[in-house]
């Protein structure tokens, strides 16, 4: 299959509207510049050394078929070729790290479970993280989740002021961006493989995969399931549910959401317009996304206020109990 090289592909064409909004919010977090200073060479050097010592580095002579797919995808998306490693973890997983000199890792289990076009989708997704300069933020997320950032801050003069409660706002902003950034990179994956069926198959396999019964999978039925999930947010109660569910999904959106968003990107002509290098802005789509984001933000505010009220009530009950049974109040 001949794939088109996309001349002068820019970030704005790839970036999902929610990604743009969330990234702007993330960059407004006051402590972000200081934290970015601390995400640097030592951590990246350690990460690369771990991969070099523990996994298989793909090259023209080592797994050349994967190397060829990497180079072709880099040419399509206009990204400098990063190092790519294969690990032996038994999970459908891939990630990109080290913003100063990017590397990609893909699990051998994923390579066995995916066909060639599906693998191209995964490679393109990871390359999109590089093109969109996501890696510094994903590295921040890794440092926050493991506690390494707090440790680093504690040994820097004045750094303790940024640790603990001070980075809660950063955690929240990062979380919101993490999920929307994945939607942008799914677009990059589709542009790299240039096979919508394969891209959507790859996403659904992330939701649930069995080699034994894979031939019995019905994609159309899964799309119906995904649409049912997306419809949850149509009511105000459903919107609150979606906020809670999004937190439970952690760093990635639910697979159902990713399938619906990528299918919309393909169906509304945006994908084809990029391949054809024609200007295309789906104003109706962008407006709907803006309205959905506003609905999510309203639900999130309502959720926070409810949680605050519950905490206040719990505190009052606790103080009353302490007073009744002779406890000391502080």
Coordinates of C-alpha atoms in Angstrom, one line a residue:
X1 CA 0.0 0.0 0.0
X2 CA 1.4 3.4 -1.0
X3 CA 1.1 6.0 1.7
X4 CA 1.2 9.8 1.1
X5 CA 4.0 11.9 2.7
X6 CA 2.3 14.9 4.3
X7 CA 4.2 18.0 3.3
X8 CA 4.7 20.6 6.0
X9 CA 2.3 19.0 8.5
X10 CA 1.9 21.5 11.4
X11 CA 0.8 21.0 15.0
X12 CA -2.5 22.9 14.6
X13 CA -3.7 20.4 12.0
X14 CA -3.1 17.5 14.4
X15 CA -4.1 19.0 17.7
X16 CA -7.6 18.1 19.0
X17 CA -9.5 21.1 20.3
X18 CA -9.6 19.8 23.8
X19 CA -5.8 19.2 23.8
X20 CA -5.3 22.9 22.9
X21 CA -7.6 24.1 25.7
X22 CA -6.1 21.8 28.3
X23 CA -2.5 22.7 27.3
X24 CA -3.2 26.4 27.6
X25 CA -4.7 25.8 31.1
X26 CA -1.6 23.7 32.1
X27 CA 0.8 26.4 31.0
X28 CA -1.0 28.9 33.3
X29 CA -0.1 26.8 36.5
X30 CA 2.3 29.2 38.4
X31 CA 4.8 26.5 39.4
X32 CA 5.2 24.9 36.0
X33 CA 8.3 26.8 34.8
X34 CA 10.2 25.9 37.9
X35 CA 9.2 22.3 37.7
X36 CA 10.2 22.1 34.0
X37 CA 13.7 23.2 35.0
X38 CA 13.9 20.1 37.2
X39 CA 12.8 17.7 34.5
X40 CA 16.1 17.4 32.8
X41 CA 19.1 15.5 31.7
X42 CA 19.7 13.1 34.7
X43 CA 16.3 11.5 34.6
X44 CA 16.4 11.2 30.8
X45 CA 19.9 9.7 30.8
X46 CA 18.8 7.1 33.4
X47 CA 15.7 6.2 31.4
X48 CA 17.7 5.7 28.2
X49 CA 20.4 3.7 30.0
X50 CA 17.7 1.4 31.4
X51 CA 16.3 0.8 27.9
X52 CA 19.7 0.2 26.4
X53 CA 20.6 -2.4 29.1
X54 CA 17.2 -4.1 29.4
X55 CA 15.5 -4.2 26.0
X56 CA 16.1 -4.7 22.3
X57 CA 17.0 -1.7 20.2
X58 CA 15.4 -1.7 16.7
X59 CA 17.8 -1.0 13.8
X60 CA 18.3 -1.7 10.1
X61 CA 19.7 -5.1 11.1
X62 CA 17.7 -5.7 14.3
X63 CA 14.0 -6.2 13.5
X64 CA 14.3 -4.4 10.2
X65 CA 10.6 -4.6 9.4
X66 CA 9.7 -2.5 12.4
X67 CA 12.6 -0.2 11.7
X68 CA 11.3 0.3 8.1
X69 CA 7.8 1.1 9.5
X70 CA 9.3 3.6 11.9
X71 CA 11.3 5.5 9.2
X72 CA 8.3 5.6 6.8
X73 CA 6.0 6.9 9.6
X74 CA 8.7 9.6 10.4
X75 CA 8.7 10.7 6.8
X76 CA 4.9 10.9 6.6
X77 CA 4.6 13.0 9.8
X78 CA 7.8 15.0 9.4
X79 CA 9.5 13.8 12.6
X80 CA 13.1 13.1 13.1
X81 CA 13.6 9.3 13.7
X82 CA 13.9 8.5 17.5
X83 CA 15.4 5.3 19.0
X84 CA 12.9 2.5 19.3
X85 CA 13.1 -0.4 21.7
X86 CA 11.0 -3.6 22.1
X87 CA 10.4 -4.9 25.6
X88 CA 9.1 -8.3 26.7
X89 CA 6.2 -7.0 28.9
X90 CA 3.0 -9.0 28.5
X91 CA 0.7 -6.1 27.8
X92 CA -0.6 -4.0 25.0
X93 CA 1.5 -0.9 25.6
X94 CA 3.8 1.7 24.0
X95 CA 5.2 4.9 25.3
X96 CA 7.5 7.8 24.4
X97 CA 10.0 9.4 26.8
X98 CA 13.0 11.7 27.1
X99 CA 12.2 15.1 25.6
X100 CA 15.8 16.0 25.0
X101 CA 16.4 13.0 22.7
X102 CA 13.1 11.0 22.3
X103 CA 12.8 7.2 22.6
X104 CA 9.9 4.9 21.9
X105 CA 9.2 1.6 23.6
X106 CA 6.7 -0.9 22.3
X107 CA 5.9 -4.2 24.0
X108 CA 6.5 -7.5 22.2
X109 CA 3.0 -8.6 23.2
X110 CA 1.5 -5.7 21.3
X111 CA 3.6 -6.4 18.2
X112 CA 2.3 -10.0 18.2
X113 CA -1.3 -9.0 18.7
X114 CA -1.4 -6.2 16.0
X115 CA -1.1 -6.5 12.3
X116 CA 1.3 -4.3 10.3
X117 CA -1.1 -1.4 9.7
X118 CA -2.2 -1.5 13.4
X119 CA 1.5 -1.3 14.4
X120 CA 1.9 1.7 12.1
X121 CA -1.0 3.4 13.9
X122 CA 0.8 2.8 17.3
X123 CA 4.1 4.1 15.9
X124 CA 2.4 7.2 14.4
X125 CA 0.6 7.8 17.7
X126 CA 3.9 7.9 19.6
X127 CA 5.6 10.0 16.9
X128 CA 2.7 12.5 17.3
X129 CA 3.7 12.9 21.0
X130 CA 7.1 14.0 19.7
X131 CA 5.8 16.3 17.0
X132 CA 3.4 18.0 19.4
X133 CA 6.1 18.4 22.1
X134 CA 4.1 16.4 24.6
X135 CA 7.0 14.5 26.1
X136 CA 8.1 17.2 28.7
X137 CA 4.6 17.1 30.1
X138 CA 4.3 13.3 30.1
X139 CA 7.7 13.2 31.9
X140 CA 6.3 15.6 34.5
X141 CA 3.4 13.2 35.0
X142 CA 5.7 10.3 35.5
X143 CA 7.7 12.2 38.1
X144 CA 4.6 13.3 39.9
X145 CA 3.0 9.9 40.0
X146 CA 6.1 8.2 41.3
X147 CA 7.0 10.8 43.9
X148 CA 10.4 11.5 42.3
X149 CA 9.5 15.1 41.8
X150 CA 8.8 15.7 45.5
X151 CA 12.1 14.1 46.3
X152 CA 14.0 16.3 43.8
X153 CA 12.2 19.4 45.1
X154 CA 13.1 18.6 48.7
X155 CA 16.9 18.9 48.0
X156 CA 16.7 22.1 46.0
X157 CA 16.9 25.4 48.0
X158 CA 13.4 26.7 48.4
X159 CA 12.1 23.7 46.5
X160 CA 10.1 22.3 49.4
X161 CA 7.7 25.3 48.9
X162 CA 6.7 23.6 45.6
X163 CA 6.2 20.1 46.9
X164 CA 3.2 18.6 48.6
X165 CA 0.0 20.7 48.4
X166 CA 1.6 23.2 46.1
X167 CA 1.7 20.8 43.2
X168 CA -2.0 19.7 43.5
X169 CA -3.0 22.3 40.9
X170 CA -0.3 21.0 38.6
X171 CA -1.5 17.4 39.1
X172 CA -5.0 18.4 38.2
X173 CA -4.0 20.4 35.1
X174 CA -1.7 17.6 33.9
X175 CA -4.5 15.0 34.3
X176 CA -6.9 17.1 32.2
X177 CA -4.2 17.6 29.5
X178 CA -3.1 13.9 29.5
X179 CA -6.4 12.6 28.3
X180 CA -7.0 15.2 25.6
X181 CA -3.5 14.9 24.4
X182 CA -4.1 11.3 23.6
X183 CA -6.9 12.3 21.2
X184 CA -4.5 14.4 19.2
X185 CA -2.0 11.6 18.9
X186 CA -4.6 9.1 17.7
X187 CA -4.9 11.4 14.7
X188 CA -1.2 11.2 14.2
X189 CA -1.5 7.4 14.3
X190 CA -4.2 7.4 11.6
X191 CA -2.2 9.7 9.4
X192 CA 0.8 7.4 9.7
X193 CA -1.0 4.2 8.8
X194 CA -3.6 5.8 6.4
X195 CA -6.0 3.0 7.1
X196 CA -9.0 4.0 9.2
X197 CA -10.2 0.4 9.8
X198 CA -6.8 -0.6 11.1
X199 CA -6.5 2.5 13.3
X200 CA -9.9 1.8 14.9
X201 CA -9.2 -1.9 15.2
X202 CA -6.0 -1.0 17.1
X203 CA -7.9 1.2 19.5
X204 CA -10.6 -1.5 20.2
X205 CA -7.9 -4.1 20.9
X206 CA -6.7 -1.8 23.7
X207 CA -10.2 -2.1 25.2
X208 CA -10.2 -5.9 25.1
X209 CA -8.2 -8.5 23.1
X210 CA -8.2 -12.2 22.8
X211 CA -6.3 -14.0 20.1
X212 CA -8.5 -17.1 20.4
X213 CA -11.8 -15.2 19.7
X214 CA -10.5 -12.3 17.7
X215 CA -12.1 -13.6 14.5
X216 CA -15.5 -13.2 16.2
X217 CA -15.1 -9.5 17.0
X218 CA -17.8 -7.3 15.5
X219 CA -16.5 -3.7 15.1
X220 CA -19.9 -2.2 14.2
X221 CA -21.4 -3.6 17.4
X222 CA -18.5 -2.0 19.4
X223 CA -19.2 1.4 17.7
X224 CA -22.8 1.1 19.0
X225 CA -21.4 0.4 22.5
X226 CA -19.0 3.4 22.2
X227 CA -21.9 5.6 21.1
X228 CA -23.9 4.5 24.2
X229 CA -21.0 5.5 26.4
X230 CA -20.7 8.9 24.8
X231 CA -24.5 9.5 25.3
X232 CA -24.0 9.2 29.1
X233 CA -23.0 12.9 29.2
X234 CA -26.1 14.2 27.6
X235 CA -27.8 14.8 31.0
X236 CA -26.4 16.9 33.9
X237 CA -26.2 13.8 36.1
X238 CA -24.5 11.9 33.2
X239 CA -22.0 14.8 32.9
X240 CA -21.0 14.4 36.5
X241 CA -20.7 10.6 36.0
X242 CA -18.4 11.2 33.0
X243 CA -16.2 13.5 35.2
X244 CA -15.9 10.8 37.8
X245 CA -15.3 8.1 35.2
X246 CA -12.6 10.2 33.5
X247 CA -10.6 10.3 36.8
X248 CA -11.0 6.5 37.1
X249 CA -9.6 6.1 33.5
X250 CA -6.3 7.7 34.7
X251 CA -4.0 9.0 32.0
X252 CA -5.8 7.9 28.9
X253 CA -9.4 8.5 27.8
X254 CA -11.7 5.5 27.7
X255 CA -11.3 3.5 24.5
X256 CA -14.9 4.2 23.6
X257 CA -14.2 7.9 23.6
X258 CA -11.0 7.5 21.6
X259 CA -12.9 5.4 19.0
X260 CA -15.7 8.0 18.6
X261 CA -13.3 10.9 18.4
X262 CA -11.1 9.3 15.8
X263 CA -14.0 8.1 13.8
X264 CA -15.4 11.7 13.8
X265 CA -12.0 13.0 12.7
X266 CA -12.2 10.7 9.7
X267 CA -15.9 11.0 8.9
X268 CA -16.1 14.8 9.0
X269 CA -13.4 15.2 6.3
X270 CA -10.6 16.6 8.4
X271 CA -8.4 13.6 7.9
X272 CA -8.8 13.6 4.1
X273 CA -8.3 17.4 4.0
X274 CA -4.9 17.0 5.7
X275 CA -3.9 14.2 3.2
X276 CA -5.0 16.4 0.3
X277 CA -3.3 19.5 1.9
X278 CA -6.5 21.5 1.6
X279 CA -7.6 24.0 4.3
X280 CA -10.4 22.6 6.4
X281 CA -12.1 23.8 9.5
X282 CA -15.2 22.1 10.8
X283 CA -16.7 25.0 12.7
X284 CA -19.7 22.9 13.8
X285 CA -17.5 20.2 15.2
X286 CA -15.3 22.7 17.0
X287 CA -18.4 24.4 18.5
X288 CA -19.7 21.1 19.7
X289 CA -16.4 20.3 21.3
X290 CA -16.4 23.7 23.0
X291 CA -19.9 23.1 24.4
X292 CA -18.9 19.6 25.6
X293 CA -15.9 21.0 27.4
X294 CA -18.0 23.7 29.1
X295 CA -20.4 21.0 30.2
X296 CA -17.6 19.0 31.6
X297 CA -16.1 22.0 33.4
X298 CA -19.6 22.8 34.9
X299 CA -19.9 19.2 36.1
X300 CA -16.4 19.3 37.5
X301 CA -17.2 22.5 39.5
X302 CA -20.4 21.0 40.8
X303 CA -18.5 17.9 41.8
X304 CA -15.8 19.9 43.7
X305 CA -18.4 22.0 45.5
X306 CA -20.3 18.9 46.5
X307 CA -17.1 17.3 47.8
X308 CA -16.3 20.5 49.7
X309 CA -19.7 20.5 51.3
X310 CA -19.3 16.9 52.4
X311 CA -15.9 17.5 53.9
X312 CA -17.2 20.5 55.8
X313 CA -20.1 18.5 57.1
X314 CA -17.8 15.7 58.1
X315 CA -15.6 18.1 60.0
X316 CA -18.5 19.6 61.9
X317 CA -19.7 16.1 62.9
X318 CA -16.3 15.2 64.1
X319 CA -15.9 18.3 66.2
X320 CA -19.4 17.8 67.7
X321 CA -18.4 14.2 68.6
X322 CA -15.2 15.4 70.2
X323 CA -17.0 18.0 72.3
X324 CA -19.6 15.5 73.4
X325 CA -17.1 12.8 74.5
X326 CA -14.5 15.1 76.0
X327 CA -12.0 15.3 73.2
X328 CA -9.8 18.3 72.8
X329 CA -10.6 20.7 69.9
X330 CA -7.7 22.1 67.8

